[in-house]
Short mmCIF file of C-alpha atoms and ligand atoms in Angstrom, two decimals:
data_model
loop_
_atom_site.label_atom_id
_atom_site.label_comp_id
_atom_site.label_asym_id
_atom_site.label_seq_id
_atom_site.Cartn_x
_atom_site.Cartn_y
_atom_site.Cartn_z
CA MET A 8 27.77 17.28 23.97
CA LYS A 9 26.70 13.66 24.23
CA LEU A 10 26.68 11.50 27.34
CA PHE A 11 26.30 7.73 27.30
CA ALA A 12 24.99 6.29 30.59
CA GLU A 13 25.22 2.59 31.43
CA ARG A 14 22.22 3.04 33.76
CA ILE A 15 20.11 6.12 34.22
CA LEU A 16 17.08 7.18 36.25
CA LEU A 17 14.92 9.08 33.75
CA SER A 18 11.52 10.50 34.66
CA SER A 19 10.08 7.36 33.03
CA GLY A 20 12.13 5.09 35.32
CA TRP A 21 15.40 3.19 35.18
CA HIS A 22 16.92 2.52 31.75
CA THR A 23 20.17 1.02 30.52
CA GLU A 24 22.54 2.19 27.77
CA GLN A 25 21.10 5.58 26.89
CA THR A 26 22.76 8.46 25.07
CA LEU A 27 21.78 11.98 26.15
CA THR A 28 22.34 14.87 23.74
CA ILE A 29 22.86 18.10 25.68
CA GLU A 30 22.74 21.51 24.01
CA ASP A 31 23.02 24.85 25.85
CA GLY A 32 22.66 23.01 29.14
CA VAL A 33 19.41 21.27 28.15
CA ILE A 34 18.76 17.62 27.28
CA THR A 35 17.52 17.72 23.67
CA SER A 36 17.31 13.98 22.94
CA ILE A 37 17.60 10.63 24.67
CA ASP A 38 18.43 7.63 22.49
CA SER A 39 18.90 3.95 23.20
CA GLY A 40 22.40 2.65 22.63
CA TYR A 41 25.74 4.32 22.12
CA ILE A 42 26.08 7.25 19.73
CA ASN A 43 29.51 8.13 18.36
CA ASP A 44 31.72 10.42 20.44
CA ALA A 45 29.46 10.26 23.49
CA GLU A 46 31.32 10.46 26.82
CA LYS A 47 30.82 7.18 28.67
CA VAL A 48 29.66 7.27 32.30
CA GLY A 49 28.19 4.72 34.73
CA VAL A 50 25.07 5.22 36.83
CA VAL A 51 23.26 8.57 36.45
CA ILE A 52 20.53 10.10 38.64
CA PRO A 53 18.99 13.61 38.76
CA GLY A 54 20.77 16.23 40.88
CA MET A 55 19.08 17.29 44.13
CA VAL A 56 17.73 20.80 44.74
CA ASN A 57 18.47 22.31 48.15
CA CYS A 58 15.36 24.39 48.93
CA HIS A 59 16.70 26.20 52.00
CA SER A 60 20.14 27.60 52.80
CA HIS A 61 21.55 30.40 54.97
CA ALA A 62 25.08 30.24 53.58
CA PHE A 63 26.83 32.21 56.35
CA GLN A 64 25.63 29.70 58.96
CA ARG A 65 28.08 27.16 57.49
CA ALA A 66 30.91 28.96 59.31
CA PHE A 67 29.03 28.69 62.59
CA ALA A 68 27.93 25.03 62.34
CA GLY A 69 29.31 23.07 65.28
CA PHE A 70 29.93 26.16 67.42
CA SER A 71 26.71 25.93 69.38
CA GLU A 72 26.73 22.38 70.72
CA GLN A 73 27.96 23.17 74.24
CA GLY A 74 25.26 22.37 76.74
CA SER A 75 24.25 24.57 79.65
CA GLU A 76 22.23 22.43 82.04
CA GLY A 77 19.37 21.72 79.66
CA LYS A 78 18.60 25.39 79.09
CA ASP A 79 19.47 25.46 75.38
CA SER A 80 16.86 25.94 72.69
CA PHE A 81 16.36 27.38 69.24
CA TRP A 82 16.20 30.81 70.87
CA THR A 83 19.55 30.54 72.70
CA TRP A 84 21.08 29.17 69.45
CA ARG A 85 19.75 32.23 67.66
CA SER A 86 21.43 34.59 70.14
CA ILE A 87 24.79 32.89 69.56
CA MET A 88 24.22 33.11 65.78
CA TYR A 89 23.46 36.85 65.98
CA LYS A 90 26.68 37.43 67.92
CA PHE A 91 28.62 35.43 65.37
CA ILE A 92 27.40 37.34 62.31
CA ASP A 93 28.26 40.66 63.93
CA GLN A 94 31.73 40.28 62.46
CA LEU A 95 31.16 39.04 58.89
CA THR A 96 32.15 41.23 55.93
CA VAL A 97 31.04 40.95 52.29
CA LYS A 98 34.32 39.22 51.47
CA ASP A 99 33.80 36.74 54.31
CA ALA A 100 30.28 35.98 53.12
CA GLN A 101 31.60 35.14 49.66
CA ILE A 102 34.36 32.90 51.04
CA ILE A 103 31.87 30.98 53.19
CA ALA A 104 29.29 30.62 50.41
CA THR A 105 31.89 29.44 47.88
CA GLN A 106 33.18 26.77 50.26
CA LEU A 107 29.63 25.71 51.14
CA TYR A 108 28.43 25.52 47.53
CA ILE A 109 31.42 23.36 46.55
CA GLU A 110 30.56 21.06 49.46
CA MET A 111 26.94 20.92 48.29
CA LEU A 112 27.96 20.01 44.74
CA LYS A 113 30.26 17.24 45.95
CA MET A 114 27.38 15.69 47.89
CA GLY A 115 24.89 15.92 45.02
CA TYR A 116 23.04 19.23 45.37
CA THR A 117 23.00 20.90 41.95
CA ARG A 118 20.88 23.95 42.81
CA VAL A 119 20.33 25.96 45.99
CA ALA A 120 17.64 28.38 47.15
CA GLU A 121 19.53 30.92 49.23
CA PHE A 122 17.30 32.50 51.91
CA HIS A 123 19.45 35.59 52.09
CA TYR A 124 19.00 37.98 55.01
CA LEU A 125 22.45 39.35 55.82
CA HIS A 126 21.95 42.54 53.80
CA HIS A 127 23.76 45.43 55.48
CA GLU A 128 27.12 46.47 56.88
CA ILE A 129 28.25 45.33 60.33
CA ASN A 130 26.92 48.53 61.95
CA GLY A 131 23.59 48.15 60.15
CA ASP A 132 24.18 50.88 57.55
CA ASN A 133 23.33 50.22 53.93
CA HIS A 134 26.19 49.23 51.66
CA THR A 135 26.92 51.82 48.97
CA GLU A 136 25.37 49.34 46.61
CA LEU A 137 22.23 47.95 48.24
CA ALA A 138 22.74 44.48 46.72
CA GLU A 139 26.44 44.17 47.60
CA MET A 140 25.92 41.17 49.89
CA ALA A 141 23.60 39.57 47.34
CA LYS A 142 26.31 40.05 44.74
CA ALA A 143 28.73 38.06 46.92
CA ILE A 144 26.22 35.18 46.85
CA PHE A 145 25.83 35.40 43.07
CA LYS A 146 29.63 35.36 42.71
CA ALA A 147 29.93 32.32 44.98
CA SER A 148 27.40 30.47 42.82
CA GLN A 149 29.38 31.32 39.68
CA GLN A 150 32.72 30.32 41.20
CA SER A 151 31.36 27.01 42.41
CA GLY A 152 29.09 26.33 39.42
CA ILE A 153 25.95 25.57 41.45
CA GLY A 154 22.56 26.78 40.18
CA LEU A 155 21.20 29.58 42.38
CA THR A 156 17.76 30.84 43.29
CA LEU A 157 18.41 33.95 45.36
CA LEU A 158 15.66 34.82 47.82
CA PRO A 159 16.31 38.23 49.42
CA VAL A 160 14.63 38.22 52.82
CA LEU A 161 12.15 40.83 53.97
CA TYR A 162 12.78 41.31 57.68
CA ARG A 163 11.04 44.20 59.43
CA PHE A 164 10.22 43.36 63.05
CA SER A 165 11.51 41.30 65.96
CA GLY A 166 8.14 39.83 66.82
CA PHE A 167 4.35 40.00 66.56
CA GLY A 168 2.92 43.33 67.54
CA PRO A 169 4.86 44.41 65.58
CA LEU A 170 7.85 44.72 67.90
CA PRO A 171 10.77 46.88 66.75
CA ALA A 172 13.85 45.02 65.50
CA ASN A 173 16.55 44.41 68.09
CA ASP A 174 20.24 45.20 67.78
CA GLY A 175 21.16 41.67 66.65
CA GLN A 176 18.84 42.10 63.67
CA LYS A 177 20.16 45.45 62.38
CA ARG A 178 21.85 43.90 59.35
CA PHE A 179 18.59 42.29 58.18
CA ILE A 180 16.13 45.19 58.35
CA ASN A 181 14.65 47.02 55.34
CA SER A 182 11.61 49.18 54.76
CA VAL A 183 9.33 47.63 52.14
CA GLU A 184 10.34 50.31 49.63
CA GLN A 185 14.02 49.64 50.15
CA PHE A 186 13.43 45.88 50.06
CA ASN A 187 11.58 46.12 46.75
CA GLN A 188 14.49 48.13 45.34
CA LEU A 189 16.89 45.42 46.53
CA VAL A 190 14.75 42.77 44.80
CA SER A 191 14.77 44.77 41.55
CA ASP A 192 18.57 45.10 41.83
CA CYS A 193 18.85 41.33 42.33
CA PHE A 194 16.84 40.72 39.14
CA THR A 195 19.31 42.93 37.27
CA LEU A 196 22.26 41.05 38.79
CA SER A 197 20.67 37.68 37.98
CA SER A 198 20.52 38.58 34.30
CA GLU A 199 24.32 38.88 34.37
CA TYR A 200 24.94 35.48 36.00
CA GLU A 201 24.35 32.08 34.41
CA ASN A 202 21.80 29.62 35.81
CA THR A 203 20.40 31.96 38.45
CA ASN A 204 16.96 33.38 39.21
CA VAL A 205 15.33 35.43 41.96
CA GLY A 206 12.33 35.17 44.27
CA ILE A 207 11.70 36.56 47.75
CA ALA A 208 11.50 35.33 51.31
CA PRO A 209 9.34 37.19 53.80
CA HIS A 210 11.30 35.94 56.83
CA SER A 211 8.39 34.77 59.01
CA LEU A 212 5.09 36.04 60.38
CA ARG A 213 7.14 37.29 63.34
CA ALA A 214 9.20 39.53 61.06
CA VAL A 215 6.63 40.90 58.58
CA ASP A 216 3.09 42.24 58.89
CA LYS A 217 0.27 41.81 56.41
CA PRO A 218 0.75 45.08 54.43
CA SER A 219 4.48 44.55 53.98
CA LEU A 220 3.97 40.91 53.00
CA GLU A 221 1.41 41.91 50.38
CA GLN A 222 3.52 44.72 48.94
CA ALA A 223 6.61 42.54 48.66
CA VAL A 224 4.76 39.68 46.94
CA LYS A 225 3.05 42.10 44.57
CA HIS A 226 6.36 43.67 43.60
CA VAL A 227 8.25 40.44 42.93
CA ARG A 228 5.33 38.98 40.99
CA SER A 229 5.29 42.12 38.81
CA LEU A 230 8.88 41.27 37.86
CA ASP A 231 8.23 37.53 37.40
CA ASN A 232 4.76 36.08 37.86
CA LYS A 233 6.26 32.69 38.76
CA ALA A 234 8.79 34.05 41.27
CA PRO A 235 9.23 31.73 44.27
CA VAL A 236 8.06 33.01 47.67
CA HIS A 237 9.53 31.20 50.68
CA ILE A 238 8.70 31.82 54.34
CA HIS A 239 9.69 30.32 57.71
CA ILE A 240 6.32 29.44 59.14
CA ALA A 241 5.84 27.26 62.23
CA GLU A 242 9.28 26.10 63.31
CA GLN A 243 8.81 26.47 67.05
CA GLN A 244 5.84 25.99 69.38
CA LYS A 245 6.54 29.46 70.84
CA GLU A 246 6.03 30.91 67.35
CA VAL A 247 2.63 29.21 67.14
CA ASP A 248 1.67 30.47 70.63
CA ASP A 249 2.77 34.05 69.85
CA CYS A 250 0.86 33.99 66.55
CA LEU A 251 -2.26 32.69 68.30
CA ALA A 252 -1.95 35.43 70.93
CA HIS A 253 -1.60 38.15 68.30
CA TYR A 254 -3.81 37.05 65.41
CA GLY A 255 -6.02 34.48 67.12
CA GLN A 256 -4.87 32.06 64.42
CA ARG A 257 -2.05 29.59 64.03
CA PRO A 258 0.74 30.61 61.57
CA VAL A 259 -0.19 28.32 58.68
CA GLU A 260 -3.90 28.96 59.33
CA TRP A 261 -3.25 32.73 59.12
CA LEU A 262 -1.22 32.33 55.95
CA LEU A 263 -3.90 30.21 54.29
CA ASN A 264 -6.51 32.84 55.19
CA ASN A 265 -4.48 35.91 54.29
CA ALA A 266 -2.05 35.13 51.46
CA GLN A 267 -2.90 33.64 48.12
CA LEU A 268 -0.69 30.58 48.30
CA ASP A 269 0.15 28.81 45.06
CA GLU A 270 2.69 26.29 43.74
CA GLN A 271 5.50 28.84 43.94
CA TRP A 272 5.12 29.26 47.70
CA CYS A 273 7.41 27.14 49.84
CA LEU A 274 6.61 26.86 53.54
CA ILE A 275 9.86 26.25 55.39
CA HIS A 276 9.53 24.36 58.66
CA ALA A 277 5.74 23.97 58.59
CA THR A 278 6.54 21.76 61.56
CA HIS A 279 3.74 22.56 63.98
CA ILE A 280 0.51 22.15 62.01
CA ASN A 281 -2.84 20.57 62.68
CA GLU A 282 -4.84 18.42 60.27
CA GLN A 283 -6.74 21.35 58.71
CA GLU A 284 -3.54 23.29 58.13
CA ARG A 285 -1.87 20.23 56.61
CA GLN A 286 -4.76 19.71 54.21
CA GLY A 287 -4.85 23.44 53.47
CA ILE A 288 -1.22 23.38 52.35
CA VAL A 289 -1.94 20.42 50.06
CA ALA A 290 -5.02 22.14 48.58
CA SER A 291 -3.05 25.36 47.97
CA LYS A 292 -0.37 23.37 46.07
CA ALA A 293 2.32 25.11 48.13
CA ILE A 294 5.45 23.12 48.94
CA ALA A 295 6.54 21.97 52.38
CA GLY A 296 10.26 22.72 52.67
CA ILE A 297 11.60 20.31 55.28
CA CYS A 298 15.11 20.48 56.78
CA PRO A 299 15.33 17.27 58.85
CA THR A 300 18.88 17.58 60.21
CA THR A 301 18.54 21.25 61.15
CA GLU A 302 15.09 20.66 62.65
CA ALA A 303 16.61 17.86 64.73
CA ASN A 304 19.65 19.93 65.66
CA LEU A 305 17.57 22.90 66.78
CA GLY A 306 15.02 20.79 68.61
CA ASP A 307 12.18 22.08 66.43
CA GLY A 308 9.87 19.11 66.07
CA ILE A 309 8.80 16.70 63.35
CA PHE A 310 6.79 17.53 60.23
CA PRO A 311 3.89 15.10 59.58
CA THR A 312 5.48 13.78 56.39
CA THR A 313 3.57 10.47 56.29
CA GLU A 314 0.14 12.10 56.24
CA PHE A 315 1.27 14.97 53.99
CA LEU A 316 2.63 12.64 51.30
CA ALA A 317 -0.40 10.34 51.58
CA GLU A 318 -2.53 13.41 50.80
CA LYS A 319 -0.32 14.10 47.73
CA GLY A 320 1.49 17.08 49.23
CA THR A 321 4.72 18.30 47.61
CA ILE A 322 7.94 18.24 49.63
CA ALA A 323 11.43 19.65 49.16
CA ILE A 324 14.49 19.34 51.40
CA GLY A 325 16.99 21.90 52.62
CA SER A 326 20.25 21.96 54.53
CA ASP A 327 19.31 25.25 56.24
CA SER A 328 21.91 25.76 59.03
CA HIS A 329 24.33 23.33 57.32
CA ILE A 330 24.81 21.18 60.37
CA SER A 331 24.76 18.59 57.59
CA VAL A 332 25.41 19.26 53.89
CA ASN A 333 24.24 15.97 52.47
CA PRO A 334 20.92 15.17 50.76
CA VAL A 335 21.30 11.50 51.68
CA GLU A 336 21.32 12.34 55.38
CA GLU A 337 18.31 14.68 55.03
CA LEU A 338 16.25 11.96 53.32
CA ARG A 339 17.41 9.27 55.73
CA TRP A 340 16.27 11.38 58.69
CA LEU A 341 13.04 12.31 56.97
CA GLU A 342 12.15 8.60 56.92
CA TYR A 343 13.72 7.69 60.27
CA ALA A 344 11.80 10.38 62.18
CA GLN A 345 8.56 8.81 60.92
CA ARG A 346 9.73 5.29 61.85
CA LEU A 347 10.62 6.42 65.37
CA ILE A 348 7.24 8.06 65.92
CA LYS A 349 5.12 5.33 64.35
CA GLN A 350 7.18 2.27 65.27
CA GLN A 351 6.90 1.02 61.70
CA ARG A 352 9.28 0.60 58.77
CA ALA A 353 9.55 1.68 55.12
CA ILE A 354 6.92 4.37 55.58
CA LEU A 355 7.56 7.01 52.93
CA ALA A 356 6.99 4.79 49.91
CA SER A 357 4.03 5.44 47.61
CA GLU A 358 1.35 3.49 45.74
CA ASN A 359 3.47 3.58 42.59
CA GLU A 360 6.90 3.34 44.15
CA ALA A 361 7.76 0.72 46.76
CA SER A 362 11.36 1.90 47.12
CA VAL A 363 11.46 4.52 49.87
CA GLY A 364 14.85 5.77 48.66
CA ARG A 365 13.79 6.27 45.08
CA ASN A 366 10.42 7.74 46.05
CA LEU A 367 12.02 10.31 48.36
CA TRP A 368 14.87 11.21 46.00
CA GLN A 369 12.52 11.82 43.08
CA GLN A 370 9.83 13.63 45.05
CA ALA A 371 12.34 15.89 46.81
CA ALA A 372 14.16 16.70 43.56
CA LEU A 373 10.90 17.55 41.77
CA GLY A 374 9.56 19.54 44.73
CA GLY A 375 12.89 21.36 44.95
CA ALA A 376 12.70 22.25 41.27
CA GLN A 377 9.19 23.60 41.80
CA SER A 378 10.32 25.58 44.85
CA THR A 379 13.01 27.30 42.78
CA ASN A 380 10.93 27.68 39.61
CA SER A 381 13.79 25.96 37.78
CA ASN A 382 13.74 23.55 34.87
CA THR A 383 15.44 20.85 36.93
CA GLY A 384 14.62 17.95 39.27
CA GLU A 385 14.27 15.16 36.69
CA LEU A 386 16.03 13.86 33.61
CA ALA A 387 13.90 14.08 30.48
CA ILE A 388 13.95 15.79 27.09
CA GLY A 389 13.64 19.54 27.59
CA LYS A 390 15.02 19.48 31.15
CA GLN A 391 18.25 21.10 32.26
CA ALA A 392 21.20 18.69 32.44
CA ASP A 393 21.69 18.73 36.24
CA LEU A 394 22.83 15.22 37.01
CA LEU A 395 25.00 13.04 39.23
CA VAL A 396 27.18 10.13 38.19
CA LEU A 397 27.46 7.65 41.05
CA ASP A 398 30.63 5.75 41.81
CA THR A 399 30.09 2.47 39.97
CA LYS A 400 32.43 0.57 42.29
CA LYS A 401 30.50 1.67 45.37
CA VAL A 402 27.16 1.05 43.64
CA ALA A 403 28.28 -2.52 42.92
CA LEU A 404 29.11 -2.96 46.60
CA PHE A 405 25.84 -1.64 47.91
CA ALA A 406 23.17 -2.41 45.32
CA HIS A 407 23.15 -5.08 42.70
CA ASP A 408 19.96 -3.95 40.93
CA ASP A 409 18.03 -0.80 40.07
CA GLN A 410 15.20 -1.36 42.50
CA HIS A 411 17.54 -1.27 45.52
CA LEU A 412 20.02 1.33 44.35
CA LEU A 413 18.65 4.48 45.97
CA ASP A 414 17.54 2.59 49.08
CA SER A 415 21.10 1.34 49.51
CA MET A 416 22.51 4.80 48.88
CA ILE A 417 20.23 6.50 51.39
CA PHE A 418 20.08 3.90 54.14
CA ALA A 419 23.20 1.74 53.86
CA SER A 420 25.97 3.83 52.36
CA GLN A 421 28.74 4.97 54.69
CA GLN A 422 30.47 7.03 52.01
CA ASN A 423 29.59 9.70 49.48
CA MET A 424 28.46 7.82 46.36
CA VAL A 425 28.65 10.87 44.07
CA ASN A 426 31.57 10.75 41.68
CA ASP A 427 30.83 13.38 39.02
CA VAL A 428 28.36 16.25 38.93
CA MET A 429 27.02 18.14 35.93
CA VAL A 430 25.12 21.42 36.29
CA ASN A 431 23.46 23.10 33.33
CA GLY A 432 25.54 20.95 30.95
CA HIS A 433 28.91 21.71 32.62
CA TRP A 434 30.99 19.23 34.62
CA VAL A 435 31.64 20.88 38.00
CA ILE A 436 32.79 17.82 39.97
CA LYS A 437 34.99 15.15 38.39
CA ALA A 438 36.20 12.08 40.28
CA GLY A 439 34.86 13.61 43.48
CA ALA A 440 36.86 16.83 43.14
CA HIS A 441 36.14 20.48 42.29
CA SER A 442 38.82 22.52 40.49
CA LEU A 443 38.69 25.30 43.13
CA GLU A 444 38.27 23.20 46.25
CA LYS A 445 41.83 23.56 47.60
CA LYS A 446 41.77 27.33 47.18
CA ALA A 447 38.29 27.62 48.66
CA GLU A 448 39.16 25.41 51.61
CA GLN A 449 42.27 27.41 52.39
CA ALA A 450 40.41 30.73 52.35
CA PHE A 451 37.62 29.25 54.46
CA SER A 452 39.92 27.73 57.09
CA LEU A 453 41.86 31.01 57.44
CA LEU A 454 38.60 32.87 57.88
CA LEU A 455 37.31 30.37 60.41
CA ALA A 456 40.47 30.75 62.49
CA SER A 457 40.03 34.53 62.53
CA LEU A 458 36.38 34.49 63.62
CA SER A 459 35.29 34.20 67.21
CA ALA A 460 32.29 32.07 68.02
ZN1 LIG B 511 15.97 28.96 57.80
#
């Protein structure tokens, strides 16, 4: 197919009147001017990659905002979440993920890394098919049309020690042998589903020990030597304190000393880090996966984004608990958190890019692509056609030129600017709508009414 864009953000910058030729989901040529039969669209930008999602948490978002005399924290939130998931079936998980992935597409996420840890039956027994829950996630990605990087989670312990898993964690737990089998099964499933791939996610240093971490990484890298490895790392100060008490090292410090980090590692919530750890992440080429709205919602803390980007670190963004499903809001809060701390403005620009909005959109999309080992994140010849068409009427209202377009979208837009979304060469959102959204919404709302929070 051919697509003619009035304006388009290519990896080489903004251009006008370009025709993209797309074959088998990939951009094979980009030519100036209109070529016959090309479909005409307005303003085109690359789709965003969501580097961190726990799909089932979408059904629980908003159910934990009742205060109890200042005693609420990440840890009390987690207890409510454990209680909530004690009722979810495979069918429920698929309904929630389908609804969520349609919402993501409508807001401009074209690929998601699913940090998938709800593996077993409600009572903790294995499903007949070990990867049954994973299959529900694959199916949701196919129904919605979003690109998927499935990251089965290795979860072994409840805390450093190692402490045995507690009852709320029974659906997450696997031996390393069983986990590696699950990962192999997910690779087989992925080969049957379009635009999907597989990595792993050792849950956190709380939940895995060194031997199990090593065995899991070795196994997945034997299946794909570029497989992504994501880990929750230093989300809470308590986690840092517990790690120090057990290992005598801070979480990121321990990881830098004990795992061979590379560009396929993505450190989720590397929130509490010192200068050496920050520089260590940059030197390792690992990605910092930041989830600004979830980190704010859970009272985690603030990642040192200013310093990390100044040192040429790679970032990606994630919607994590889905308290917000909107890349614009993630990037807005990424910048605003820095402004509030530093009492300055327009901080996350770069030497080459004065526009904060454009700099953040492009860096997060590229970092997200790296974190999912996917051929996405920018529009250029040879890249997958994952793109957004913005609403030209709204663009005209908010930004009259290229230089201000993404700034206006991220900081001054009160509405969703995304009109159409293409993933892997297929239109999945047209005029703001998805073909399955009514059906998905109905199933989701019925499910929500039947669940108790
Ligand atoms: Zn998470």
